[in-house]
Amino acid sequence: QCISELVSYIHKVKLNKLEIKGSPKFILGDKIIPLLQALLEQGSLTLLDISGQEVGKNGLDCVIKLISSGLKDLRISGSYSSSVEHLMQIINLIIDSNLKTCDWPRADVKALISKIPLTQRQSVIKQFDNIKKRFTSKFQNDEPDLDNMEARSLVRTSSILYLNQKRSSSEIF
């Protein structure tokens, strides 16, 4: 119900920035996909932070569409792609995009590498190292410290929506 209320809200306003960081007690997973689709329809989003939300392959595919619609700042670490190949494809698309800032999906890389058989692990690590060099060359240390932003409560403006990850869905609206 929380997501459907957010989708309805997004259809009513021009949203530029959305931060819905996940935590162990606040993970939306693929339930966030309708929200990402609504943001894509709106076409005004410039910053998206869904780090830790474990959106998976389908959620990341929606994020790729958002990138091509004008997104400039992205945080997706902890999205948990389904495969090494998919994550590498997404990182390469991010590198080739017009994004200005993006975080390295550290948690995702670590999780996927841990699932690789030991006999293949070193090869995959080298592939990620090569991609990370290109990634850091593009984004360097431009990442703002979003953890220190005052995004502790739901604040509505014409351009920003912050969702407090500590509130239950019944407290949101």
Backbone as JSON, one array per atom type, in Angstrom:
{
  "sequence": "QCISELVSYIHKVKLNKLEIKGSPKFILGDKIIPLLQALLEQGSLTLLDISGQEVGKNGLDCVIKLISSGLKDLRISGSYSSSVEHLMQIINLIIDSNLKTCDWPRADVKALISKIPLTQRQSVIKQFDNIKKRFTSKFQNDEPDLDNMEARSLVRTSSILYLNQKRSSSEIF",
  "N": [[0.82, -1.19, 0.0], [1.95, 1.24, 0.72], [3.74, 1.75, -1.41], [1.94, 2.06, -3.56], [0.67, 4.41, -2.74], [2.83, 6.18, -2.87], [3.34, 6.05, -5.63], [0.98, 7.18, -6.62], [1.32, 9.74, -5.57], [3.61, 10.57, -6.95], [2.61, 10.77, -9.52], [1.26, 13.13, -9.3], [3.03, 15.24, -8.87], [6.04, 16.96, -9.93], [8.82, 15.29, -9.59], [12.14, 15.6, -8.64], [14.18, 14.47, -7.16], [14.76, 11.45, -5.42], [15.12, 9.54, -2.59], [15.32, 6.49, -1.23], [16.6, 4.68, 0.78], [17.6, 1.41, 1.62], [17.54, -0.71, 4.52], [18.37, -3.22, 7.0], [15.84, -3.55, 8.2], [14.14, -2.38, 6.45], [13.42, -3.06, 3.5], [12.44, -2.99, 0.24], [12.65, -4.47, -2.07], [11.59, -6.08, -5.08], [9.15, -4.86, -4.98], [9.37, -2.2, -5.34], [9.41, -1.66, -8.01], [7.0, -0.72, -9.43], [7.07, 1.93, -8.56], [9.5, 2.85, -9.63], [8.82, 2.64, -12.33], [6.78, 4.56, -12.48], [8.28, 6.83, -11.99], [9.83, 6.84, -14.26], [7.87, 7.32, -16.22], [7.2, 9.9, -15.49], [9.55, 11.39, -15.94], [11.21, 13.45, -14.9], [13.13, 13.02, -13.0], [16.26, 13.49, -11.41], [18.02, 12.63, -9.44], [18.5, 9.54, -7.88], [18.33, 7.38, -5.21], [18.44, 4.26, -4.29], [19.84, 2.57, -2.77], [20.68, -0.43, -1.11], [18.16, -1.56, -1.35], [17.71, -3.97, -2.6], [16.66, -4.54, -5.24], [17.0, -6.23, -7.38], [17.29, -7.96, -10.6], [15.14, -7.11, -12.35], [14.41, -4.65, -11.22], [16.82, -3.25, -11.51], [16.93, -3.18, -14.27], [14.86, -1.38, -14.77], [16.05, 0.87, -13.65], [18.11, 1.33, -15.46], [16.62, 2.24, -17.65], [15.72, 4.62, -16.52], [18.13, 6.0, -16.33], [18.67, 6.59, -18.99], [16.71, 8.42, -19.38], [17.43, 10.85, -18.39], [18.48, 10.92, -15.81], [20.87, 11.99, -13.41], [22.33, 11.56, -11.05], [23.11, 8.72, -9.15], [22.53, 6.06, -6.89], [22.98, 2.8, -6.2], [24.07, 0.63, -4.88], [23.81, -2.48, -3.33], [21.66, -3.5, -4.6], [21.55, -5.97, -5.7], [22.02, -7.7, -8.21], [21.17, -10.35, -10.45], [23.17, -11.86, -11.65], [26.69, -12.13, -12.46], [27.27, -11.36, -15.08], [25.06, -9.74, -15.72], [25.32, -7.64, -13.85], [27.83, -6.6, -14.62], [27.16, -5.73, -17.18], [25.32, -3.71, -16.55], [26.98, -1.95, -15.07], [28.76, -1.21, -17.08], [26.96, 0.12, -18.82], [26.31, 2.24, -17.16], [28.8, 3.52, -16.98], [29.05, 4.38, -19.62], [27.04, 6.19, -19.77], [25.28, 9.39, -19.29], [25.44, 10.06, -16.66], [26.36, 11.99, -13.81], [27.25, 11.49, -11.24], [27.82, 8.48, -9.43], [27.64, 5.68, -7.31], [29.98, 3.06, -6.63], [28.93, -0.25, -6.99], [29.54, -1.82, -4.56], [28.61, -3.71, -2.56], [27.11, -5.41, -4.14], [28.96, -6.47, -5.99], [30.68, -7.78, -4.23], [28.89, -9.69, -3.12], [28.22, -11.22, -5.4], [30.72, -12.19, -6.24], [31.34, -13.84, -4.1], [29.76, -16.01, -4.62], [30.83, -17.27, -6.76], [32.51, -20.1, -8.08], [35.62, -21.2, -6.66], [37.58, -21.82, -8.54], [37.04, -20.16, -10.67], [36.92, -17.66, -9.63], [39.1, -15.78, -9.44], [39.43, -14.89, -12.05], [36.99, -13.54, -12.49], [37.21, -11.55, -10.56], [39.34, -10.08, -11.63], [38.08, -9.12, -13.94], [36.11, -7.46, -12.81], [37.84, -5.67, -11.54], [39.02, -4.39, -13.75], [36.76, -3.14, -14.87], [36.1, -1.52, -12.72], [38.24, 0.28, -12.7], [37.74, 1.8, -15.0], [35.29, 2.84, -14.21], [35.91, 4.34, -11.85], [37.59, 6.14, -13.03], [35.84, 7.68, -14.49], [33.95, 8.61, -12.55], [35.43, 9.22, -10.29], [36.04, 10.77, -7.21], [33.59, 12.01, -6.83], [31.35, 11.52, -5.41], [28.73, 12.56, -3.37], [28.31, 12.7, 0.18], [25.8, 11.07, 0.98], [24.8, 9.83, 3.21], [25.02, 11.59, 5.3], [23.17, 13.49, 4.83], [20.31, 15.38, 5.74], [18.01, 13.47, 5.86], [15.95, 12.33, 7.38], [13.24, 12.25, 7.84], [9.96, 12.26, 6.37], [9.82, 14.5, 3.85], [8.18, 16.74, 1.93], [8.52, 18.49, -1.0], [8.35, 20.58, -3.91], [10.22, 19.36, -5.45], [11.66, 17.34, -4.13], [11.63, 14.24, -2.42], [12.0, 12.64, 0.51], [12.32, 9.6, 2.18], [11.82, 8.35, 5.3], [13.58, 5.76, 6.58], [13.1, 4.53, 8.97], [10.46, 4.64, 9.68], [7.22, 3.12, 9.82], [5.1, 1.84, 7.21], [2.54, 2.77, 7.68], [2.91, 5.16, 8.92], [3.82, 6.94, 7.06], [2.19, 8.67, 5.43]],
  "CA": [[0.0, 0.0, 0.0], [2.87, 2.38, 0.77], [4.25, 2.01, -2.77], [0.86, 2.6, -4.39], [0.48, 5.81, -2.33], [3.94, 6.94, -3.44], [3.12, 6.12, -7.08], [-0.07, 8.2, -6.81], [1.92, 11.04, -5.27], [4.54, 10.89, -8.04], [1.81, 11.18, -10.67], [0.71, 14.46, -9.05], [4.08, 16.25, -8.73], [7.28, 16.77, -10.69], [9.81, 14.89, -8.61], [13.5, 15.65, -9.16], [15.08, 13.64, -6.35], [14.13, 10.45, -4.57], [16.03, 8.7, -1.81], [14.67, 5.46, -0.41], [17.67, 3.74, 1.12], [17.19, 0.25, 2.37], [18.26, -1.13, 5.72], [17.89, -4.58, 7.3], [14.42, -3.55, 8.55], [13.4, -1.62, 5.44], [13.81, -3.5, 2.15], [11.26, -3.11, -0.61], [12.88, -5.47, -3.12], [10.94, -5.8, -6.36], [7.93, -4.07, -4.76], [9.67, -0.83, -5.72], [9.37, -1.54, -9.47], [5.97, 0.23, -9.89], [7.54, 3.28, -8.25], [10.5, 3.18, -10.65], [8.1, 2.83, -13.59], [6.1, 5.86, -12.4], [9.33, 7.85, -12.13], [10.19, 6.83, -15.68], [6.79, 8.01, -16.93], [7.26, 11.33, -15.16], [10.67, 11.89, -16.71], [11.89, 14.63, -14.35], [14.04, 12.62, -11.92], [17.69, 13.69, -11.65], [18.77, 11.88, -8.44], [17.82, 8.36, -7.35], [19.09, 6.57, -4.26], [17.72, 3.07, -3.82], [20.87, 1.69, -2.24], [20.24, -1.36, -0.09], [16.77, -1.98, -1.53], [17.66, -5.33, -3.16], [15.66, -4.51, -6.31], [17.22, -7.35, -8.29], [17.47, -7.76, -12.04], [14.06, -6.32, -12.95], [14.53, -3.29, -10.71], [17.99, -2.64, -12.15], [16.56, -2.91, -15.66], [14.11, -0.11, -14.72], [17.02, 1.93, -13.38], [18.79, 1.61, -16.74], [15.72, 3.09, -18.42], [15.74, 5.95, -15.89], [19.39, 6.65, -16.69], [18.56, 7.14, -20.33], [15.68, 9.46, -19.41], [17.94, 12.12, -17.86], [19.0, 10.81, -14.46], [22.23, 12.5, -13.31], [22.99, 11.05, -9.85], [22.55, 7.4, -8.89], [23.06, 5.21, -5.82], [22.3, 1.51, -6.32], [24.77, -0.45, -4.2], [22.88, -3.26, -2.52], [20.49, -3.82, -5.42], [21.67, -7.41, -5.89], [21.8, -8.22, -9.54], [21.03, -11.81, -10.45], [24.35, -12.55, -12.17], [27.89, -11.34, -12.73], [27.13, -10.79, -16.41], [24.07, -8.66, -15.66], [25.9, -6.51, -13.13], [28.86, -6.01, -15.48], [26.44, -5.01, -18.24], [24.77, -2.49, -15.96], [28.08, -1.03, -14.77], [29.24, -0.66, -18.37], [25.97, 1.09, -19.27], [26.48, 3.4, -16.28], [30.03, 4.19, -17.4], [28.81, 5.0, -20.92], [25.87, 7.08, -19.67], [25.5, 10.8, -18.99], [25.42, 10.27, -15.21], [27.44, 12.81, -13.26], [27.77, 10.77, -10.07], [27.29, 7.15, -9.18], [28.47, 4.92, -6.38], [30.39, 1.73, -7.06], [28.06, -1.22, -6.33], [30.45, -2.66, -3.76], [27.91, -4.84, -1.93], [26.68, -6.33, -5.2], [30.15, -7.14, -6.5], [31.12, -8.7, -3.17], [27.93, -10.8, -3.02], [28.32, -12.08, -6.58], [32.03, -12.87, -6.21], [31.3, -14.9, -3.09], [29.01, -17.15, -5.16], [31.59, -17.84, -7.87], [33.42, -21.19, -7.66], [36.99, -20.75, -6.44], [38.38, -21.98, -9.75], [36.74, -19.06, -11.59], [36.81, -16.4, -8.88], [40.16, -14.83, -9.75], [39.13, -14.31, -13.36], [35.89, -12.59, -12.31], [37.76, -10.41, -9.8], [40.09, -9.28, -12.6], [37.11, -8.43, -14.8], [35.54, -6.36, -12.02], [38.91, -4.68, -11.33], [39.14, -3.61, -14.99], [35.58, -2.28, -14.98], [36.16, -0.51, -11.66], [39.19, 1.31, -13.12], [36.99, 2.68, -15.91], [34.25, 3.48, -13.4], [36.51, 5.38, -11.0], [38.13, 7.16, -13.92], [34.73, 8.57, -14.85], [33.27, 9.21, -11.41], [36.44, 9.61, -9.29], [35.5, 10.89, -5.86], [32.55, 13.02, -6.9], [30.17, 11.08, -4.69], [28.39, 13.28, -2.15], [28.05, 11.83, 1.32], [24.36, 11.1, 1.16], [24.44, 9.35, 4.54], [24.98, 12.7, 6.23], [22.1, 14.42, 4.49], [19.22, 15.35, 6.7], [16.9, 12.77, 5.21], [15.46, 11.47, 8.44], [11.79, 12.24, 7.9], [9.33, 12.49, 5.08], [9.74, 15.92, 3.56], [7.66, 16.93, 0.59], [8.62, 19.79, -1.66], [8.01, 20.39, -5.32], [11.23, 18.62, -6.19], [12.38, 16.33, -3.36], [10.89, 13.38, -1.51], [12.87, 11.78, 1.31], [11.53, 8.66, 2.94], [12.49, 7.9, 6.52], [13.61, 4.3, 6.58], [12.75, 4.0, 10.29], [9.02, 4.71, 9.89], [6.45, 2.07, 9.19], [4.35, 2.35, 6.07], [1.35, 3.46, 8.14], [3.29, 6.49, 9.39], [4.38, 7.72, 5.97], [1.31, 9.75, 5.04]],
  "C": [[0.87, 1.26, 0.0], [3.35, 2.75, -0.64], [3.15, 2.59, -3.64], [0.56, 4.05, -4.02], [1.6, 6.68, -2.89], [3.78, 7.1, -4.95], [2.06, 7.18, -7.38], [0.5, 9.6, -6.59], [2.83, 11.49, -6.43], [3.78, 11.34, -9.29], [1.27, 12.61, -10.53], [1.76, 15.57, -9.04], [5.22, 15.96, -9.7], [8.37, 16.5, -9.66], [11.19, 14.91, -9.25], [14.42, 14.67, -8.44], [14.28, 12.68, -5.49], [15.2, 9.61, -3.9], [15.2, 7.77, -0.94], [15.73, 4.39, -0.14], [17.1, 2.59, 1.92], [18.05, 0.05, 3.61], [17.75, -2.53, 6.06], [16.39, -4.64, 7.64], [13.54, -2.86, 7.51], [13.91, -1.97, 4.05], [12.53, -3.71, 1.35], [11.42, -4.18, -1.68], [12.18, -5.09, -4.41], [9.6, -5.08, -6.21], [8.12, -2.62, -5.19], [9.54, -0.6, -7.24], [8.24, -0.63, -9.96], [6.36, 1.69, -9.63], [8.56, 3.73, -9.29], [9.83, 3.42, -12.01], [7.37, 4.17, -13.61], [7.1, 7.0, -12.56], [9.78, 7.95, -13.59], [9.14, 7.56, -16.51], [6.85, 9.52, -16.71], [8.4, 12.02, -15.89], [11.42, 13.09, -16.16], [12.94, 14.29, -13.3], [15.5, 12.86, -12.31], [18.54, 12.95, -10.64], [17.91, 10.73, -7.93], [18.77, 7.62, -6.43], [18.19, 5.45, -3.76], [18.73, 2.06, -3.27], [20.29, 0.83, -1.11], [18.83, -1.88, -0.26], [16.61, -3.36, -2.17], [16.61, -5.46, -4.27], [15.83, -5.61, -7.34], [17.31, -6.96, -9.75], [16.41, -6.85, -12.64], [14.11, -4.86, -12.48], [15.7, -2.56, -11.35], [17.72, -2.34, -13.62], [15.73, -1.61, -15.75], [15.05, 1.07, -14.49], [17.76, 2.32, -14.66], [17.91, 2.51, -17.62], [15.68, 4.51, -17.85], [17.01, 6.71, -16.25], [19.27, 7.3, -18.06], [17.5, 8.22, -20.44], [16.14, 10.76, -18.76], [18.44, 12.07, -16.44], [20.46, 11.25, -14.43], [23.02, 11.91, -12.14], [22.3, 9.76, -9.42], [23.29, 6.7, -7.76], [22.28, 3.9, -5.87], [23.0, 0.36, -5.61], [23.79, -1.17, -3.26], [21.59, -3.58, -3.27], [20.43, -5.31, -5.77], [21.18, -7.92, -7.24], [21.8, -9.74, -9.48], [22.28, -12.55, -10.91], [25.5, -11.57, -12.38], [27.74, -10.62, -14.07], [26.17, -9.6, -16.41], [24.65, -7.43, -14.96], [26.99, -5.83, -13.97], [28.22, -5.2, -16.61], [25.9, -3.69, -17.71], [25.87, -1.48, -15.65], [28.62, -0.42, -16.05], [28.26, 0.36, -18.94], [26.06, 2.38, -18.45], [27.7, 4.21, -16.71], [29.8, 4.96, -18.7], [27.66, 6.0, -20.91], [26.28, 8.54, -19.44], [25.42, 11.09, -17.49], [26.6, 11.13, -14.8], [28.08, 12.14, -12.04], [27.08, 9.43, -9.94], [28.21, 6.46, -8.18], [28.82, 3.57, -6.99], [29.53, 0.72, -6.31], [28.85, -2.28, -5.55], [29.76, -3.89, -3.19], [27.51, -5.88, -2.97], [27.85, -7.14, -5.74], [30.61, -8.19, -5.49], [30.2, -9.92, -3.08], [28.06, -11.77, -4.19], [29.64, -12.85, -6.6], [32.01, -14.02, -5.21], [30.57, -16.15, -3.58], [29.73, -17.86, -6.3], [32.47, -18.99, -7.35], [34.87, -20.69, -7.59], [37.84, -20.83, -7.7], [38.18, -20.84, -10.75], [36.81, -17.69, -10.93], [37.86, -15.37, -9.27], [39.92, -14.15, -11.09], [38.02, -13.26, -13.25], [36.36, -11.36, -11.55], [38.55, -9.5, -10.73], [39.16, -8.5, -13.51], [36.5, -7.24, -14.06], [36.59, -5.28, -11.76], [39.06, -3.79, -12.56], [37.96, -2.64, -15.15], [35.64, -1.17, -13.93], [37.15, 0.6, -12.01], [38.51, 2.3, -14.06], [35.95, 3.5, -15.14], [34.83, 4.63, -12.57], [37.16, 6.48, -11.83], [37.04, 8.16, -14.3], [34.19, 9.32, -13.64], [34.2, 9.7, -10.31], [35.83, 9.67, -7.91], [34.41, 11.95, -5.8], [31.33, 12.67, -6.05], [29.91, 11.96, -3.47], [28.12, 12.28, -1.04], [26.57, 11.89, 1.65], [23.94, 10.59, 2.53], [24.34, 10.49, 5.54], [23.9, 13.72, 5.89], [20.99, 14.3, 5.52], [17.97, 14.78, 6.05], [16.27, 11.82, 6.21], [13.95, 11.46, 8.58], [11.23, 12.47, 6.51], [9.16, 13.98, 4.88], [9.28, 16.06, 2.13], [7.91, 18.37, 0.15], [8.27, 19.55, -3.11], [9.04, 19.54, -6.05], [11.89, 17.48, -5.42], [11.42, 15.54, -2.48], [11.89, 12.49, -0.8], [11.99, 10.87, 2.14], [12.34, 8.16, 4.12], [12.42, 6.38, 6.57], [13.23, 3.71, 7.92], [11.24, 4.0, 10.53], [8.33, 3.52, 9.24], [5.62, 2.68, 8.08], [3.1, 3.11, 6.53], [1.65, 4.87, 8.63], [3.7, 7.42, 8.26], [3.47, 8.88, 5.6], [0.41, 10.07, 6.15]]
}
